Short mmCIF file of C-alpha atoms in Angstrom, two decimals:
data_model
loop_
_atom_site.label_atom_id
_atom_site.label_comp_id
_atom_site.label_asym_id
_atom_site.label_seq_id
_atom_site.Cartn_x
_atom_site.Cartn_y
_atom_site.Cartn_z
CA UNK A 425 225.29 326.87 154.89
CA UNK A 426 223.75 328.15 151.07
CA UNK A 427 220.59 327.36 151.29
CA UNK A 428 218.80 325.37 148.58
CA UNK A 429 217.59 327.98 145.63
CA UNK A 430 215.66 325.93 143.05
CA UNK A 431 212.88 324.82 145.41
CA UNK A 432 209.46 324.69 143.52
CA UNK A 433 205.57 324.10 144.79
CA UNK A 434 203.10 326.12 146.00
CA UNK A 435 204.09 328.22 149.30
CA UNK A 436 201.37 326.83 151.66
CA UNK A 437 201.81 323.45 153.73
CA UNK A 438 200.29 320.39 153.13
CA UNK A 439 198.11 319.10 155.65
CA UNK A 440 197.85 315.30 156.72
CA UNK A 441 194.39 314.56 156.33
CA UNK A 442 194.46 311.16 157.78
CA UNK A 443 193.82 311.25 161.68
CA UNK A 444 196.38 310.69 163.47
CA UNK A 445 197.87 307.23 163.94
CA UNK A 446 197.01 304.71 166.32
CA UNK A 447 200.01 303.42 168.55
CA UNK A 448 201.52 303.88 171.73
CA UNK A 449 202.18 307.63 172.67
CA UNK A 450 205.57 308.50 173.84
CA UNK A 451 205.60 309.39 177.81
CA UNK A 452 205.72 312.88 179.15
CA UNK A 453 209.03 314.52 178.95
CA UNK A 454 211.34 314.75 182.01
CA UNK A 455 213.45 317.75 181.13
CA UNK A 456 213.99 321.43 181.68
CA UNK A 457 210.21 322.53 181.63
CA UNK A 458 208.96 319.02 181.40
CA UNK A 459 210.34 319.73 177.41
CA UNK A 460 213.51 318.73 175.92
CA UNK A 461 216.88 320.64 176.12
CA UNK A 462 219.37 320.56 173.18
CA UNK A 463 222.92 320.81 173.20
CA UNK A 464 224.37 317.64 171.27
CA UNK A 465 227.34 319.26 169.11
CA UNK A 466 226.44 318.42 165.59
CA UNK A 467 229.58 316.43 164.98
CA UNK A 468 227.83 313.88 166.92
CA UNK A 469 226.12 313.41 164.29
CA UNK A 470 229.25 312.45 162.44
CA UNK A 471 230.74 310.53 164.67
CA UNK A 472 228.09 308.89 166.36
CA UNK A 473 229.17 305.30 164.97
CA UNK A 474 224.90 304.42 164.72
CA UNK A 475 225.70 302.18 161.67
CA UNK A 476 228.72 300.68 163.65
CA UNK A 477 228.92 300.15 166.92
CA UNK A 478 226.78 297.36 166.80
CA UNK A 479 223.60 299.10 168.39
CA UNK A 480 221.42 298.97 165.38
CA UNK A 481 221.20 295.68 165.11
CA UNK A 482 221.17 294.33 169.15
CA UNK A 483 219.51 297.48 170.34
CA UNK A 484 219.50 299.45 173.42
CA UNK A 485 219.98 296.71 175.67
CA UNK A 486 223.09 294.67 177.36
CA UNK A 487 223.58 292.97 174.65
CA UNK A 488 223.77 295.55 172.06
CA UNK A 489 226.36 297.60 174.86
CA UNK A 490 229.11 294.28 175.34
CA UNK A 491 229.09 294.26 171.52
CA UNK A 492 232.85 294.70 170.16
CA UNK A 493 231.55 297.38 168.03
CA UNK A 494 230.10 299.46 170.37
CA UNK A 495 233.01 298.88 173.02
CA UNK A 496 235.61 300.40 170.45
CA UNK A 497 233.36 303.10 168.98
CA UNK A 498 232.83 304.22 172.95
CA UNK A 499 236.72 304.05 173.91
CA UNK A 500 237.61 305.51 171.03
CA UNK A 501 236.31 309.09 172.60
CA UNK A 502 234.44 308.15 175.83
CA UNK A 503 233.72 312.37 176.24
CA UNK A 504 232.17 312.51 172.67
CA UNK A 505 230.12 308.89 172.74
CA UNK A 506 229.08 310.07 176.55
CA UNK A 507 227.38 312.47 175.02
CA UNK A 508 225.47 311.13 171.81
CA UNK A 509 224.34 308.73 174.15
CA UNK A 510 222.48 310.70 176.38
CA UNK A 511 220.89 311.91 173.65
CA UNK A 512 220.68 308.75 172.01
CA UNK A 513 218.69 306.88 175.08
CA UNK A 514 216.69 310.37 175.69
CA UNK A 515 215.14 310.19 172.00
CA UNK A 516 214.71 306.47 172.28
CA UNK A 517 213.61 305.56 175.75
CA UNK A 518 210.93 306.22 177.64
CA UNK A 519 210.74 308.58 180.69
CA UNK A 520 211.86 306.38 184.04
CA UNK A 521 213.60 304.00 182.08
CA UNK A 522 217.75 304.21 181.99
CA UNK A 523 220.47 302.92 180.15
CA UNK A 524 223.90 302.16 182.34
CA UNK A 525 227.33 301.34 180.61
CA UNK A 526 230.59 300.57 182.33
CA UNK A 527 233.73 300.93 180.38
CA UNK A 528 235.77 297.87 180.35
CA UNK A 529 238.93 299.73 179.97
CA UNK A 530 238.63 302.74 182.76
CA UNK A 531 235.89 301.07 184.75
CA UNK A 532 233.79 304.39 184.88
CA UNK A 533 229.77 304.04 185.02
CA UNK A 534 227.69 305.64 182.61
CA UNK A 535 224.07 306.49 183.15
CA UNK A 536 222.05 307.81 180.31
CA UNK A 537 217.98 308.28 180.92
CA UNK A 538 214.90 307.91 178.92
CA UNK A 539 212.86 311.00 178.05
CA UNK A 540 210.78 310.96 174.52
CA UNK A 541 210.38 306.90 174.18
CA UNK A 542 210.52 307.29 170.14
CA UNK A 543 211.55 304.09 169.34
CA UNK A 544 210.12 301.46 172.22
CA UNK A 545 211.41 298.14 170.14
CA UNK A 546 214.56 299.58 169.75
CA UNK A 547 214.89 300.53 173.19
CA UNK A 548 213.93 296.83 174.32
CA UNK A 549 216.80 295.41 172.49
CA UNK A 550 214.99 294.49 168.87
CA UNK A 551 216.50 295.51 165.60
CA UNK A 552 216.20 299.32 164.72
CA UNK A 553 213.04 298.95 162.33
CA UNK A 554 213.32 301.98 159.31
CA UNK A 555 210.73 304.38 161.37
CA UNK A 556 213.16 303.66 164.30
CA UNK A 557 215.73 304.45 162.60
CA UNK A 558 214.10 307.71 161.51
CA UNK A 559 212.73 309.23 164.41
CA UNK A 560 215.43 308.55 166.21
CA UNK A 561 218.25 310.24 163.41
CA UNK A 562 215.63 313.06 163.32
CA UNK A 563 215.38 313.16 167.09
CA UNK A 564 219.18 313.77 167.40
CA UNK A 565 219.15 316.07 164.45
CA UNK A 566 216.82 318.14 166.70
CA UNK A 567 218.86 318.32 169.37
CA UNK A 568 222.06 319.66 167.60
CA UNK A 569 223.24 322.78 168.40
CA UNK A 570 226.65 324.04 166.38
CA UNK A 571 227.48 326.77 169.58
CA UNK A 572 227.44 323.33 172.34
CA UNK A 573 225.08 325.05 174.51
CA UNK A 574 221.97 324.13 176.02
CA UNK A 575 218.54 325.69 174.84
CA UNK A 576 215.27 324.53 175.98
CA UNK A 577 212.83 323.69 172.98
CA UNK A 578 209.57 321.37 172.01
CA UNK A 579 209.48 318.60 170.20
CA UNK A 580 206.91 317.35 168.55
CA UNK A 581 205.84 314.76 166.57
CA UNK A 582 204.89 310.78 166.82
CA UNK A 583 207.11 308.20 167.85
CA UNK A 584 208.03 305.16 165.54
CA UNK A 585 204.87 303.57 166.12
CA UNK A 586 202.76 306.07 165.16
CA UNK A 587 201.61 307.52 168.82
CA UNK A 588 201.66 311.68 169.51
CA UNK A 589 204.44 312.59 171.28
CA UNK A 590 202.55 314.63 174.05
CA UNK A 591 201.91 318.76 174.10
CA UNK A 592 200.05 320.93 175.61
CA UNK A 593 198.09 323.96 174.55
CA UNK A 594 200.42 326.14 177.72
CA UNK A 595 203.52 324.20 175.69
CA UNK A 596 202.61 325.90 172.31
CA UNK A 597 201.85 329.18 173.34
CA UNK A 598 204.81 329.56 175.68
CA UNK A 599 206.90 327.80 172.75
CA UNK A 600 205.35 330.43 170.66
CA UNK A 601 207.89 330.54 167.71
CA UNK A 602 207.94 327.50 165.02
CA UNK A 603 211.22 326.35 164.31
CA UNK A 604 212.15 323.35 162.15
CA UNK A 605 211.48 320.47 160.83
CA UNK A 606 214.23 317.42 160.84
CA UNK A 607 214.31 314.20 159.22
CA UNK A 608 216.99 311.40 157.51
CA UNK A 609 218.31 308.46 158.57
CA UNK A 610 221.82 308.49 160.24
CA UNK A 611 222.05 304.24 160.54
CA UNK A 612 222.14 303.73 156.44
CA UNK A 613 224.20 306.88 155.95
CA UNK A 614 221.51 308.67 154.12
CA UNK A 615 222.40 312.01 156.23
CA UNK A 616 220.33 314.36 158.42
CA UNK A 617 218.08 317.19 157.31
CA UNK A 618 217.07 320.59 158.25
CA UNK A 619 214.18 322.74 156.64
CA UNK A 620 212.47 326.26 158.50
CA UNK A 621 209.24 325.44 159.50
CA UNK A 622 208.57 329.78 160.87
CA UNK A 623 209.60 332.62 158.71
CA UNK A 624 213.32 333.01 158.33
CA UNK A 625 215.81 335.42 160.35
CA UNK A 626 215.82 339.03 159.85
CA UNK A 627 218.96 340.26 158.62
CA UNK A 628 219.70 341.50 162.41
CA UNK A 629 218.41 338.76 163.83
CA UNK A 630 220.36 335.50 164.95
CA UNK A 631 219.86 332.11 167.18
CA UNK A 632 222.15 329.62 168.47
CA UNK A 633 219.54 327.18 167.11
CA UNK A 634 220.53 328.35 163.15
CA UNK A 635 220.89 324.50 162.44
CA UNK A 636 216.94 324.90 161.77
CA UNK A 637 215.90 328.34 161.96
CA UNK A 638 218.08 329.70 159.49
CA UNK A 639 218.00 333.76 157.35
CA UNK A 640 218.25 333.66 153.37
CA UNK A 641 221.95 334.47 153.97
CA UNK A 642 222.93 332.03 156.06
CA UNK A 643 226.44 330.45 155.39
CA UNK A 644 227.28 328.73 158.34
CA UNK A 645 227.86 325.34 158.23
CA UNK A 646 226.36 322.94 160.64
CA UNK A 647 227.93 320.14 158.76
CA UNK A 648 227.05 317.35 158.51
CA UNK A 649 223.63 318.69 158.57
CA UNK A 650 221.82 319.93 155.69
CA UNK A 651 219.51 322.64 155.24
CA UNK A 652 217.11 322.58 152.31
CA UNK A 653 215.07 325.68 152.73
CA UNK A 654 211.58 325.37 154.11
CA UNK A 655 209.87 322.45 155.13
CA UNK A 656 206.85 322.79 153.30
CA UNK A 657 208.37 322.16 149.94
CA UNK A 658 208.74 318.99 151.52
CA UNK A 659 206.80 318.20 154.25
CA UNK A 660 203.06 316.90 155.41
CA UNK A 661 201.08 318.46 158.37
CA UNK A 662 199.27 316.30 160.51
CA UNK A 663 195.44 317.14 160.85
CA UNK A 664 195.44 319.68 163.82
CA UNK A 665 198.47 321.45 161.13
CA UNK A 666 200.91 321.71 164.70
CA UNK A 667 203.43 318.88 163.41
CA UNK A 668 204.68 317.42 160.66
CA UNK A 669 203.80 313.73 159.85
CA UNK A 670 206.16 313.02 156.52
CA UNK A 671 209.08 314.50 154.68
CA UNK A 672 210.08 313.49 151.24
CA UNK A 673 213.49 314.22 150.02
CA UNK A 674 215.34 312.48 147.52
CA UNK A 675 212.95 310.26 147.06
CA UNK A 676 213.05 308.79 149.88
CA UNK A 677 209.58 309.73 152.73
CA UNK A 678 210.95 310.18 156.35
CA UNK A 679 209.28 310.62 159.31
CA UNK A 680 210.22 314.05 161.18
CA UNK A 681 210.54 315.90 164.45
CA UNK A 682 209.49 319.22 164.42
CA UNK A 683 210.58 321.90 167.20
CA UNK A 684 209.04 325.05 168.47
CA UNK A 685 211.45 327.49 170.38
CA UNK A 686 210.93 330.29 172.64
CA UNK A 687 210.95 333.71 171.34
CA UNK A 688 213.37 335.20 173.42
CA UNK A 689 216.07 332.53 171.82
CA UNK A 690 216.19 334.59 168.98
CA UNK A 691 218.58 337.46 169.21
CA UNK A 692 218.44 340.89 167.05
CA UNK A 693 221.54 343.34 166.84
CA UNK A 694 220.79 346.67 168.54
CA UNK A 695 219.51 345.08 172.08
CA UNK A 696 222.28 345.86 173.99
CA UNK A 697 223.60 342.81 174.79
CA UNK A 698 226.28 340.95 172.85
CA UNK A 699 224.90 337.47 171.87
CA UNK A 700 227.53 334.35 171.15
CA UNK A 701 226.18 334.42 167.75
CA UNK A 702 227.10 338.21 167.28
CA UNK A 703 230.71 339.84 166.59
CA UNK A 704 231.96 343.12 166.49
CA UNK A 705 232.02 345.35 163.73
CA UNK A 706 231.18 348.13 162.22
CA UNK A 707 227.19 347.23 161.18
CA UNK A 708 223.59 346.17 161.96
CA UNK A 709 224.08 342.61 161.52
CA UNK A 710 225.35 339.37 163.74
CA UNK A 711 228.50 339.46 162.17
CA UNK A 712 228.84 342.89 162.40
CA UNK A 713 227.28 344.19 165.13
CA UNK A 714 228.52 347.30 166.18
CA UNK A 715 225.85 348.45 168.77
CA UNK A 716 225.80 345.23 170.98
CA UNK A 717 229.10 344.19 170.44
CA UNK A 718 231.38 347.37 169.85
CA UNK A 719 233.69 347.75 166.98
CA UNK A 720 236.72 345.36 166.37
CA UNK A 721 239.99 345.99 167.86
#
């Protein structure tokens, strides 16, 4: 999608210069890595039914589950809820905690597990709070990929009660190339939001994870995300300046998730091999790439 072309402010990041917040931090991630791997389609973030389905308000917990709301939003599409789910319980819960659903009309089990622990209150069956609601929209947001396929990143940031969600110096330099920053809030409707946190694409250059890490020209939509350019027009480093701590948009402060990706995840026309975010053509760029992909036919 266009990005946003009347951002003003000066070009450099702010920095958080409060130390970081006390709280709980969230546990160590059980993933590909021990990181987090993407992969929700980002029309789960449409149809995700958060302000619906009854969840928000009885939490992650049997009770929210045997709510009406959330038994119709799931039947509705049990492939497409299966999904947000997973990544729903894997932003929220902790690692070694789990989440199991049985449909009442087919009888299959569902078993979703904890990974990041963003939202700990939330995940014990209390009311969403607004940073709950945050992290965990952000979280998601994160995790969206328009192509459906499954990348390995880092997330970083701190959980709804203000605790560091864990890294490692070995994490950052292997994760070597910033990504994005996301924030919003998808239980009031306020939408989900996108900025570049590392330079943008190249024109050659292309990534399955263009959601976040986007080029000047970028016009595909990732819908119903929004990308608004870079995230320090908007955004507030935290003291060590490796995550971002705040993002105001709107008016409204939120508090991010902000990704690092690996280096080889982003893809430049002329390499020989012909990326699922490159076409054939006649040119040097990903939707025209003529030496990877071969001219059209």
């Amino acid at each position: 999608m266009l990005l946003a072309t009347a951002l003003t402010g000066c070009g450099a990041p702010v920095t958080d210069g409060l130390a970081d917040a006390p709280g709980q931090s969230a546990q160590e991630l059980i993933s590909t890595n021990g990181l987090s791997t993407n992969g929700l389609s980002t029309n789960g973030l449409s149809t995700n039914g958060l302000s619906t389905n009854g969840l928000s308000t009885n939490g992650l917990s049997t009770n929210g589950l045997s709510t009406n709301g959330f038994r119709t939003w799931f039947t509705a599409d049990p492939a497409s809820a299966d999904m947000v789910m997973r990544y729903v319980v894997q932003c929220s819960m902790a690692a070694g905690k789990q989440l199991t659903y049985q449909s009442p009309t087919t009888g299959a089990n569902y078993t979703w597990k904890g990974s990041l622990g963003l939202a700990p209150g939330w995940a014990g069956g209390a009311p969403a709070t607004v940073a709950e609601q945050q992290v965990v929209s952000a979280c998601l947001a994160a995790h969206a990929n328009k192509y459906g396929v499954h990348v390995d990143i880092s997330v970083l940031g701190r959980d709804s009660v203000g605790g560091t969600v864990p890294y490692t110096p070995d994490e950052l330099n292997t994760y070597a190339e910033p990504e994005a920053c996301f924030f919003g809030n998808l239980f009031t409707g306020e939408g989900t939001f996108a900025a570049n946190d590392g330079a943008y694409l190249d024109y050659d250059e292309s990534t399955v994870r263009t959601c976040g890490l986007s080029s000047w020209s970028e016009t595909t939509a990732c819908t119903p995300m929004k990308h608004v350019g870079a995230c320090r027009y908007y955004c507030t480093l935290d003291s060590t300046r490796t995550y971002y701590t705040r993002c105001t948009y709107n008016g409204v402060t939120y508090r991010p998730i902000t990704t690092r990706m690996l280096p080889q995840d982003i893809y430049r026309c002329g390499d020989n091999v012909c990326q699922l975010t490159e076409k054939c053509g006649t040119s040097n760029t990903p939707d025209s790439c003529a030496a990877d992909c071969g001219p059209c036919k």
